[in-house]
mmCIF file with all atom_site columns, C-alpha atoms in Angstrom:
data_model
loop_
_atom_site.group_PDB
_atom_site.id
_atom_site.type_symbol
_atom_site.label_atom_id
_atom_site.label_alt_id
_atom_site.label_comp_id
_atom_site.label_asym_id
_atom_site.label_entity_id
_atom_site.label_seq_id
_atom_site.pdbx_PDB_ins_code
_atom_site.Cartn_x
_atom_site.Cartn_y
_atom_site.Cartn_z
_atom_site.occupancy
_atom_site.B_iso_or_equiv
_atom_site.pdbx_formal_charge
_atom_site.auth_seq_id
_atom_site.auth_comp_id
_atom_site.auth_asym_id
_atom_site.auth_atom_id
_atom_site.pdbx_PDB_model_num
ATOM 1   C CA . MET A 1 1   ? 7.057   17.525  -2.711  1.00 63.00 ? 239 MET A CA 1
ATOM 2   C CA . MET A 1 2   ? 9.468   15.720  -4.653  1.00 84.00 ? 240 MET A CA 1
ATOM 3   C CA . ILE A 1 3   ? 8.221   11.632  -5.070  1.00 92.00 ? 241 ILE A CA 1
ATOM 4   C CA . ASN A 1 4   ? 9.610   8.432   -6.271  1.00 96.00 ? 242 ASN A CA 1
ATOM 5   C CA . LEU A 1 5   ? 8.661   5.565   -6.085  1.00 97.00 ? 243 LEU A CA 1
ATOM 6   C CA . ARG A 1 6   ? 11.890  3.282   -6.143  1.00 97.00 ? 244 ARG A CA 1
ATOM 7   C CA . PRO A 1 7   ? 12.600  -0.686  -5.677  1.00 98.00 ? 245 PRO A CA 1
ATOM 8   C CA . VAL A 1 8   ? 14.188  -1.765  -2.778  1.00 98.00 ? 246 VAL A CA 1
ATOM 9   C CA . GLU A 1 9   ? 17.557  -1.684  -1.367  1.00 97.00 ? 247 GLU A CA 1
ATOM 10  C CA . GLU A 1 10  ? 18.925  -4.117  1.460   1.00 97.00 ? 248 GLU A CA 1
ATOM 11  C CA . ASP A 1 11  ? 19.809  -0.854  3.001   1.00 97.00 ? 249 ASP A CA 1
ATOM 12  C CA . ASP A 1 12  ? 16.010  -0.506  3.222   1.00 97.00 ? 250 ASP A CA 1
ATOM 13  C CA . LEU A 1 13  ? 15.561  -3.179  5.313   1.00 97.00 ? 251 LEU A CA 1
ATOM 14  C CA . PRO A 1 14  ? 15.317  -1.855  9.212   1.00 96.00 ? 252 PRO A CA 1
ATOM 15  C CA . PHE A 1 15  ? 12.701  0.677   7.945   1.00 96.00 ? 253 PHE A CA 1
ATOM 16  C CA . LEU A 1 16  ? 10.608  -1.437  6.099   1.00 96.00 ? 254 LEU A CA 1
ATOM 17  C CA . ARG A 1 17  ? 10.789  -3.414  9.502   1.00 95.00 ? 255 ARG A CA 1
ATOM 18  C CA . ARG A 1 18  ? 10.325  -0.359  12.105  1.00 95.00 ? 256 ARG A CA 1
ATOM 19  C CA . LEU A 1 19  ? 6.990   0.099   9.289   1.00 95.00 ? 257 LEU A CA 1
ATOM 20  C CA . THR A 1 20  ? 5.557   -3.076  10.040  1.00 94.00 ? 258 THR A CA 1
ATOM 21  C CA . ASN A 1 21  ? 6.757   -4.490  12.919  1.00 92.00 ? 259 ASN A CA 1
ATOM 22  C CA . ASP A 1 22  ? 7.208   -1.861  15.671  1.00 91.00 ? 260 ASP A CA 1
ATOM 23  C CA . PRO A 1 23  ? 3.958   0.026   16.679  1.00 88.00 ? 261 PRO A CA 1
ATOM 24  C CA . GLU A 1 24  ? 5.091   4.011   16.411  1.00 89.00 ? 262 GLU A CA 1
ATOM 25  C CA . GLY A 1 25  ? 5.769   2.797   12.518  1.00 89.00 ? 263 GLY A CA 1
ATOM 26  C CA . SER A 1 26  ? 3.051   1.435   11.656  1.00 89.00 ? 264 SER A CA 1
ATOM 27  C CA . GLY A 1 27  ? 0.941   3.765   13.198  1.00 87.00 ? 265 GLY A CA 1
ATOM 28  C CA . GLU A 1 28  ? -2.751  3.187   14.811  1.00 87.00 ? 266 GLU A CA 1
ATOM 29  C CA . PHE A 1 29  ? -4.076  0.805   11.868  1.00 89.00 ? 267 PHE A CA 1
ATOM 30  C CA . GLN A 1 30  ? -1.380  -1.306  10.529  1.00 87.00 ? 268 GLN A CA 1
ATOM 31  C CA . TRP A 1 31  ? -0.174  -2.663  14.374  1.00 80.00 ? 269 TRP A CA 1
ATOM 32  C CA . TYR A 1 32  ? -1.617  -6.069  14.528  1.00 86.00 ? 270 TYR A CA 1
ATOM 33  C CA . GLY A 1 33  ? 1.587   -7.310  16.737  1.00 85.00 ? 271 GLY A CA 1
ATOM 34  C CA . TRP A 1 34  ? 5.148   -8.383  16.056  1.00 88.00 ? 272 TRP A CA 1
ATOM 35  C CA . ASN A 1 35  ? 5.703   -10.582 13.483  1.00 88.00 ? 273 ASN A CA 1
ATOM 36  C CA . ASN A 1 36  ? 8.562   -12.196 11.973  1.00 90.00 ? 274 ASN A CA 1
ATOM 37  C CA . PRO A 1 37  ? 11.560  -10.105 11.656  1.00 84.00 ? 275 PRO A CA 1
ATOM 38  C CA . HIS A 1 38  ? 13.281  -12.265 9.354   1.00 90.00 ? 276 HIS A CA 1
ATOM 39  C CA . ARG A 1 39  ? 10.816  -12.271 6.756   1.00 92.00 ? 277 ARG A CA 1
ATOM 40  C CA . LEU A 1 40  ? 10.995  -8.731  5.219   1.00 93.00 ? 278 LEU A CA 1
ATOM 41  C CA . ARG A 1 41  ? 15.282  -10.430 3.924   1.00 94.00 ? 279 ARG A CA 1
ATOM 42  C CA . GLN A 1 42  ? 13.634  -13.409 3.180   1.00 95.00 ? 280 GLN A CA 1
ATOM 43  C CA . ARG A 1 43  ? 11.044  -12.425 0.697   1.00 94.00 ? 281 ARG A CA 1
ATOM 44  C CA . TRP A 1 44  ? 13.913  -9.732  0.199   1.00 95.00 ? 282 TRP A CA 1
ATOM 45  C CA . GLU A 1 45  ? 16.658  -12.527 -0.704  1.00 96.00 ? 283 GLU A CA 1
ATOM 46  C CA . GLU A 1 46  ? 14.258  -14.439 -2.615  1.00 96.00 ? 284 GLU A CA 1
ATOM 47  C CA . THR A 1 47  ? 12.567  -12.067 -5.189  1.00 96.00 ? 285 THR A CA 1
ATOM 48  C CA . GLY A 1 48  ? 13.743  -8.435  -4.192  1.00 95.00 ? 286 GLY A CA 1
ATOM 49  C CA . MET A 1 49  ? 9.753   -7.971  -3.369  1.00 96.00 ? 287 MET A CA 1
ATOM 50  C CA . LEU A 1 50  ? 9.162   -7.073  -7.290  1.00 97.00 ? 288 LEU A CA 1
ATOM 51  C CA . SER A 1 51  ? 6.734   -10.365 -8.794  1.00 96.00 ? 289 SER A CA 1
ATOM 52  C CA . ASP A 1 52  ? 4.812   -11.583 -11.134 1.00 95.00 ? 290 ASP A CA 1
ATOM 53  C CA . ASP A 1 53  ? 1.422   -11.544 -8.511  1.00 96.00 ? 291 ASP A CA 1
ATOM 54  C CA . GLY A 1 54  ? 3.093   -8.283  -6.485  1.00 97.00 ? 292 GLY A CA 1
ATOM 55  C CA . GLY A 1 55  ? 5.138   -6.285  -5.005  1.00 97.00 ? 293 GLY A CA 1
ATOM 56  C CA . VAL A 1 56  ? 6.284   -3.678  -2.984  1.00 98.00 ? 294 VAL A CA 1
ATOM 57  C CA . LEU A 1 57  ? 8.724   -0.631  -3.471  1.00 98.00 ? 295 LEU A CA 1
ATOM 58  C CA . ILE A 1 58  ? 9.737   2.181   -0.986  1.00 98.00 ? 296 ILE A CA 1
ATOM 59  C CA . ILE A 1 59  ? 8.423   6.303   -1.789  1.00 98.00 ? 297 ILE A CA 1
ATOM 60  C CA . SER A 1 60  ? 10.981  8.245   -1.761  1.00 97.00 ? 298 SER A CA 1
ATOM 61  C CA . ALA A 1 61  ? 10.611  11.815  -0.834  1.00 94.00 ? 299 ALA A CA 1
ATOM 62  C CA . ASP A 1 62  ? 13.996  14.360  -1.355  1.00 90.00 ? 300 ASP A CA 1
ATOM 63  C CA . GLY A 1 63  ? 16.179  10.449  -2.186  1.00 91.00 ? 301 GLY A CA 1
ATOM 64  C CA . GLU A 1 64  ? 15.402  10.136  2.315   1.00 95.00 ? 302 GLU A CA 1
ATOM 65  C CA . PRO A 1 65  ? 12.320  6.899   2.401   1.00 97.00 ? 303 PRO A CA 1
ATOM 66  C CA . ALA A 1 66  ? 9.193   7.637   3.509   1.00 97.00 ? 304 ALA A CA 1
ATOM 67  C CA . GLY A 1 67  ? 6.721   5.086   2.895   1.00 97.00 ? 305 GLY A CA 1
ATOM 68  C CA . PHE A 1 68  ? 6.181   2.122   0.973   1.00 97.00 ? 306 PHE A CA 1
ATOM 69  C CA . VAL A 1 69  ? 3.597   0.954   -1.553  1.00 98.00 ? 307 VAL A CA 1
ATOM 70  C CA . SER A 1 70  ? 2.278   -2.431  -2.221  1.00 98.00 ? 308 SER A CA 1
ATOM 71  C CA . TRP A 1 71  ? 0.030   -4.710  -4.467  1.00 98.00 ? 309 TRP A CA 1
ATOM 72  C CA . ARG A 1 72  ? -0.789  -7.956  -4.431  1.00 98.00 ? 310 ARG A CA 1
ATOM 73  C CA . LYS A 1 73  ? -2.417  -10.229 -7.319  1.00 97.00 ? 311 LYS A CA 1
ATOM 74  C CA . GLN A 1 74  ? -5.899  -11.127 -6.487  1.00 96.00 ? 312 GLN A CA 1
ATOM 75  C CA . ILE A 1 75  ? -7.343  -13.484 -8.954  1.00 95.00 ? 313 ILE A CA 1
ATOM 76  C CA . ALA A 1 76  ? -10.884 -12.703 -10.465 1.00 93.00 ? 314 ALA A CA 1
ATOM 77  C CA . ASN A 1 77  ? -12.104 -15.492 -12.090 1.00 93.00 ? 315 ASN A CA 1
ATOM 78  C CA . LEU A 1 78  ? -10.470 -17.540 -14.764 1.00 91.00 ? 316 LEU A CA 1
ATOM 79  C CA . ALA A 1 79  ? -10.244 -14.879 -17.417 1.00 92.00 ? 317 ALA A CA 1
ATOM 80  C CA . SER A 1 80  ? -8.446  -11.805 -15.302 1.00 94.00 ? 318 SER A CA 1
ATOM 81  C CA . HIS A 1 81  ? -7.761  -10.671 -12.146 1.00 96.00 ? 319 HIS A CA 1
ATOM 82  C CA . TYR A 1 82  ? -6.984  -6.988  -10.156 1.00 97.00 ? 320 TYR A CA 1
ATOM 83  C CA . TRP A 1 83  ? -5.053  -5.621  -8.100  1.00 98.00 ? 321 TRP A CA 1
ATOM 84  C CA . GLU A 1 84  ? -4.750  -5.352  -4.036  1.00 98.00 ? 322 GLU A CA 1
ATOM 85  C CA . ILE A 1 85  ? -2.880  -2.244  -3.511  1.00 98.00 ? 323 ILE A CA 1
ATOM 86  C CA . GLY A 1 86  ? -1.480  -0.875  0.429   1.00 96.00 ? 324 GLY A CA 1
ATOM 87  C CA . LEU A 1 87  ? 0.826   1.485   1.652   1.00 96.00 ? 325 LEU A CA 1
ATOM 88  C CA . ILE A 1 88  ? 2.932   3.361   5.379   1.00 96.00 ? 326 ILE A CA 1
ATOM 89  C CA . VAL A 1 89  ? 3.920   6.111   5.437   1.00 96.00 ? 327 VAL A CA 1
ATOM 90  C CA . ALA A 1 90  ? 6.720   6.610   7.909   1.00 97.00 ? 328 ALA A CA 1
ATOM 91  C CA . PRO A 1 91  ? 5.042   9.281   10.859  1.00 96.00 ? 329 PRO A CA 1
ATOM 92  C CA . GLU A 1 92  ? 7.724   11.683  9.902   1.00 96.00 ? 330 GLU A CA 1
ATOM 93  C CA . PHE A 1 93  ? 5.770   12.100  7.024   1.00 95.00 ? 331 PHE A CA 1
ATOM 94  C CA . ARG A 1 94  ? 2.030   11.790  7.163   1.00 94.00 ? 332 ARG A CA 1
ATOM 95  C CA . GLY A 1 95  ? -0.455  14.441  6.393   1.00 93.00 ? 333 GLY A CA 1
ATOM 96  C CA . LYS A 1 96  ? 2.307   15.619  4.315   1.00 94.00 ? 334 LYS A CA 1
ATOM 97  C CA . GLY A 1 97  ? 0.309   14.959  0.130   1.00 94.00 ? 335 GLY A CA 1
ATOM 98  C CA . TYR A 1 98  ? 3.057   11.845  0.432   1.00 95.00 ? 336 TYR A CA 1
ATOM 99  C CA . GLY A 1 99  ? 1.041   8.467   0.324   1.00 94.00 ? 337 GLY A CA 1
ATOM 100 C CA . THR A 1 100 ? -1.622  9.924   -1.792  1.00 95.00 ? 338 THR A CA 1
ATOM 101 C CA . GLU A 1 101 ? 1.081   11.098  -4.825  1.00 95.00 ? 339 GLU A CA 1
ATOM 102 C CA . ALA A 1 102 ? 1.906   7.271   -3.970  1.00 96.00 ? 340 ALA A CA 1
ATOM 103 C CA . GLN A 1 103 ? -1.386  6.178   -4.866  1.00 96.00 ? 341 GLN A CA 1
ATOM 104 C CA . ARG A 1 104 ? -2.080  7.983   -8.150  1.00 95.00 ? 342 ARG A CA 1
ATOM 105 C CA . ARG A 1 105 ? 2.461   7.241   -8.768  1.00 95.00 ? 343 ARG A CA 1
ATOM 106 C CA . LEU A 1 106 ? 1.606   2.770   -8.692  1.00 97.00 ? 344 LEU A CA 1
ATOM 107 C CA . VAL A 1 107 ? -2.030  3.332   -10.316 1.00 97.00 ? 345 VAL A CA 1
ATOM 108 C CA . ARG A 1 108 ? -0.607  5.424   -13.121 1.00 95.00 ? 346 ARG A CA 1
ATOM 109 C CA . TYR A 1 109 ? 2.544   1.777   -13.336 1.00 96.00 ? 347 TYR A CA 1
ATOM 110 C CA . LEU A 1 110 ? 0.250   -1.189  -13.112 1.00 97.00 ? 348 LEU A CA 1
ATOM 111 C CA . PHE A 1 111 ? -2.091  0.290   -16.047 1.00 96.00 ? 349 PHE A CA 1
ATOM 112 C CA . GLU A 1 112 ? 1.097   1.518   -18.080 1.00 95.00 ? 350 GLU A CA 1
ATOM 113 C CA . HIS A 1 113 ? 2.794   -2.092  -17.173 1.00 96.00 ? 351 HIS A CA 1
ATOM 114 C CA . THR A 1 114 ? 0.275   -4.654  -16.652 1.00 95.00 ? 352 THR A CA 1
ATOM 115 C CA . THR A 1 115 ? -3.010  -6.271  -17.634 1.00 94.00 ? 353 THR A CA 1
ATOM 116 C CA . ALA A 1 116 ? -5.281  -5.492  -14.613 1.00 96.00 ? 354 ALA A CA 1
ATOM 117 C CA . ASN A 1 117 ? -8.243  -2.976  -15.734 1.00 97.00 ? 355 ASN A CA 1
ATOM 118 C CA . ARG A 1 118 ? -8.748  -3.143  -11.432 1.00 98.00 ? 356 ARG A CA 1
ATOM 119 C CA . ILE A 1 119 ? -7.025  -1.508  -8.734  1.00 98.00 ? 357 ILE A CA 1
ATOM 120 C CA . GLN A 1 120 ? -8.613  -1.195  -5.400  1.00 98.00 ? 358 GLN A CA 1
ATOM 121 C CA . ALA A 1 121 ? -7.383  -0.522  -2.069  1.00 98.00 ? 359 ALA A CA 1
ATOM 122 C CA . SER A 1 122 ? -9.701  -0.588  1.634   1.00 97.00 ? 360 SER A CA 1
ATOM 123 C CA . THR A 1 123 ? -9.208  0.917   4.873   1.00 96.00 ? 361 THR A CA 1
ATOM 124 C CA . GLU A 1 124 ? -11.085 0.022   8.202   1.00 96.00 ? 362 GLU A CA 1
ATOM 125 C CA . ILE A 1 125 ? -13.543 3.092   8.721   1.00 96.00 ? 363 ILE A CA 1
ATOM 126 C CA . GLU A 1 126 ? -11.813 5.125   11.388  1.00 96.00 ? 364 GLU A CA 1
ATOM 127 C CA . ASN A 1 127 ? -9.614  5.669   9.027   1.00 95.00 ? 365 ASN A CA 1
ATOM 128 C CA . ILE A 1 128 ? -10.110 8.837   7.417   1.00 95.00 ? 366 ILE A CA 1
ATOM 129 C CA . ALA A 1 129 ? -6.705  10.251  6.799   1.00 93.00 ? 367 ALA A CA 1
ATOM 130 C CA . GLU A 1 130 ? -6.620  6.751   5.036   1.00 95.00 ? 368 GLU A CA 1
ATOM 131 C CA . GLN A 1 131 ? -9.954  8.082   3.473   1.00 96.00 ? 369 GLN A CA 1
ATOM 132 C CA . ARG A 1 132 ? -8.968  10.933  1.989   1.00 95.00 ? 370 ARG A CA 1
ATOM 133 C CA . ALA A 1 133 ? -6.402  9.796   0.497   1.00 95.00 ? 371 ALA A CA 1
ATOM 134 C CA . LEU A 1 134 ? -7.730  7.886   -1.645  1.00 96.00 ? 372 LEU A CA 1
ATOM 135 C CA . GLU A 1 135 ? -10.245 9.896   -2.872  1.00 95.00 ? 373 GLU A CA 1
ATOM 136 C CA . LYS A 1 136 ? -7.635  12.411  -3.700  1.00 94.00 ? 374 LYS A CA 1
ATOM 137 C CA . ALA A 1 137 ? -5.826  9.817   -5.339  1.00 94.00 ? 375 ALA A CA 1
ATOM 138 C CA . GLY A 1 138 ? -9.029  9.237   -7.369  1.00 93.00 ? 376 GLY A CA 1
ATOM 139 C CA . PHE A 1 139 ? -10.024 5.561   -6.228  1.00 96.00 ? 377 PHE A CA 1
ATOM 140 C CA . THR A 1 140 ? -13.837 5.784   -5.283  1.00 96.00 ? 378 THR A CA 1
ATOM 141 C CA . ARG A 1 141 ? -15.623 4.813   -2.717  1.00 97.00 ? 379 ARG A CA 1
ATOM 142 C CA . GLU A 1 142 ? -17.778 1.716   -3.317  1.00 97.00 ? 380 GLU A CA 1
ATOM 143 C CA . GLY A 1 143 ? -18.872 0.676   -0.221  1.00 97.00 ? 381 GLY A CA 1
ATOM 144 C CA . VAL A 1 144 ? -18.504 -0.777  3.645   1.00 97.00 ? 382 VAL A CA 1
ATOM 145 C CA . LEU A 1 145 ? -16.875 -3.717  4.563   1.00 96.00 ? 383 LEU A CA 1
ATOM 146 C CA . ARG A 1 146 ? -18.497 -4.677  7.374   1.00 97.00 ? 384 ARG A CA 1
ATOM 147 C CA . GLY A 1 147 ? -16.550 -7.840  9.965   1.00 96.00 ? 385 GLY A CA 1
ATOM 148 C CA . CYS A 1 148 ? -13.609 -7.653  8.095   1.00 95.00 ? 386 CYS A CA 1
ATOM 149 C CA . GLY A 1 149 ? -10.752 -7.442  9.505   1.00 94.00 ? 387 GLY A CA 1
ATOM 150 C CA . PHE A 1 150 ? -9.126  -7.914  13.467  1.00 95.00 ? 388 PHE A CA 1
ATOM 151 C CA . ARG A 1 151 ? -7.417  -5.590  14.662  1.00 92.00 ? 389 ARG A CA 1
ATOM 152 C CA . ALA A 1 152 ? -6.479  -4.583  18.408  1.00 92.00 ? 390 ALA A CA 1
ATOM 153 C CA . GLY A 1 153 ? -8.802  -7.908  19.897  1.00 94.00 ? 391 GLY A CA 1
ATOM 154 C CA . ALA A 1 154 ? -11.971 -6.322  18.087  1.00 95.00 ? 392 ALA A CA 1
ATOM 155 C CA . TRP A 1 155 ? -13.968 -7.020  13.955  1.00 97.00 ? 393 TRP A CA 1
ATOM 156 C CA . ARG A 1 156 ? -13.670 -3.854  12.801  1.00 96.00 ? 394 ARG A CA 1
ATOM 157 C CA . ASP A 1 157 ? -15.348 -2.492  9.327   1.00 97.00 ? 395 ASP A CA 1
ATOM 158 C CA . GLY A 1 158 ? -13.490 -1.226  6.254   1.00 97.00 ? 396 GLY A CA 1
ATOM 159 C CA . VAL A 1 159 ? -14.109 1.176   3.575   1.00 98.00 ? 397 VAL A CA 1
ATOM 160 C CA . LEU A 1 160 ? -13.303 -0.750  0.192   1.00 98.00 ? 398 LEU A CA 1
ATOM 161 C CA . TYR A 1 161 ? -11.965 1.592   -2.967  1.00 98.00 ? 399 TYR A CA 1
ATOM 162 C CA . SER A 1 162 ? -11.378 1.169   -6.571  1.00 97.00 ? 400 SER A CA 1
ATOM 163 C CA . VAL A 1 163 ? -10.002 2.727   -9.958  1.00 97.00 ? 401 VAL A CA 1
ATOM 164 C CA . ILE A 1 164 ? -10.690 1.457   -13.219 1.00 97.00 ? 402 ILE A CA 1
ATOM 165 C CA . ARG A 1 165 ? -8.608  1.689   -16.319 1.00 95.00 ? 403 ARG A CA 1
ATOM 166 C CA . SER A 1 166 ? -11.377 4.179   -17.984 1.00 93.00 ? 404 SER A CA 1
ATOM 167 C CA . ASP A 1 167 ? -10.717 6.567   -14.866 1.00 92.00 ? 405 ASP A CA 1
ATOM 168 C CA . LEU A 1 168 ? -6.890  6.726   -15.638 1.00 80.00 ? 406 LEU A CA 1
ATOM 169 C CA . PRO A 1 169 ? -7.324  9.645   -18.073 1.00 76.00 ? 407 PRO A CA 1
ATOM 170 C CA . ARG A 1 170 ? -8.956  12.464  -14.617 1.00 75.00 ? 408 ARG A CA 1
ATOM 171 C CA . LEU A 1 171 ? -5.959  10.674  -12.418 1.00 69.00 ? 409 LEU A CA 1
ATOM 172 C CA . VAL A 1 172 ? -3.245  12.346  -14.674 1.00 57.00 ? 410 VAL A CA 1
#
């Protein structure tokens, strides 16, 4: 399996729309209903989907878009911040380790290019595949977030994971 992370190109916008604005493309745990179909294009035109406060990178598998990773800055206190990351892998690429490897690469990228000490990710408690992927990527399960997310007409429990800079040597 050969994957790379790369910036979003204009030709990627229909692919991203499929993963974020289509119930079959997004999957059970990422479908939150229809949203503004122009949002992605506007964001791409404004920032190229990369800024000091976060970004989106395409997961490229042998040159073909396989999904995306994202991160956004969360303020911890007046002196520090951490990153919250997420991803969606296209249905035809799920279950093959692309998400795990993409999360590993994003963690290394963020620790190499920013001063943040913590990167965190959360998922629904029923999303066992993503919990396994995060653990394989080197994240530590921190706990259950009761009733933290609303999806498909119900409040859902989540699971919080993190990796800190000192964990990096074991992730290589």
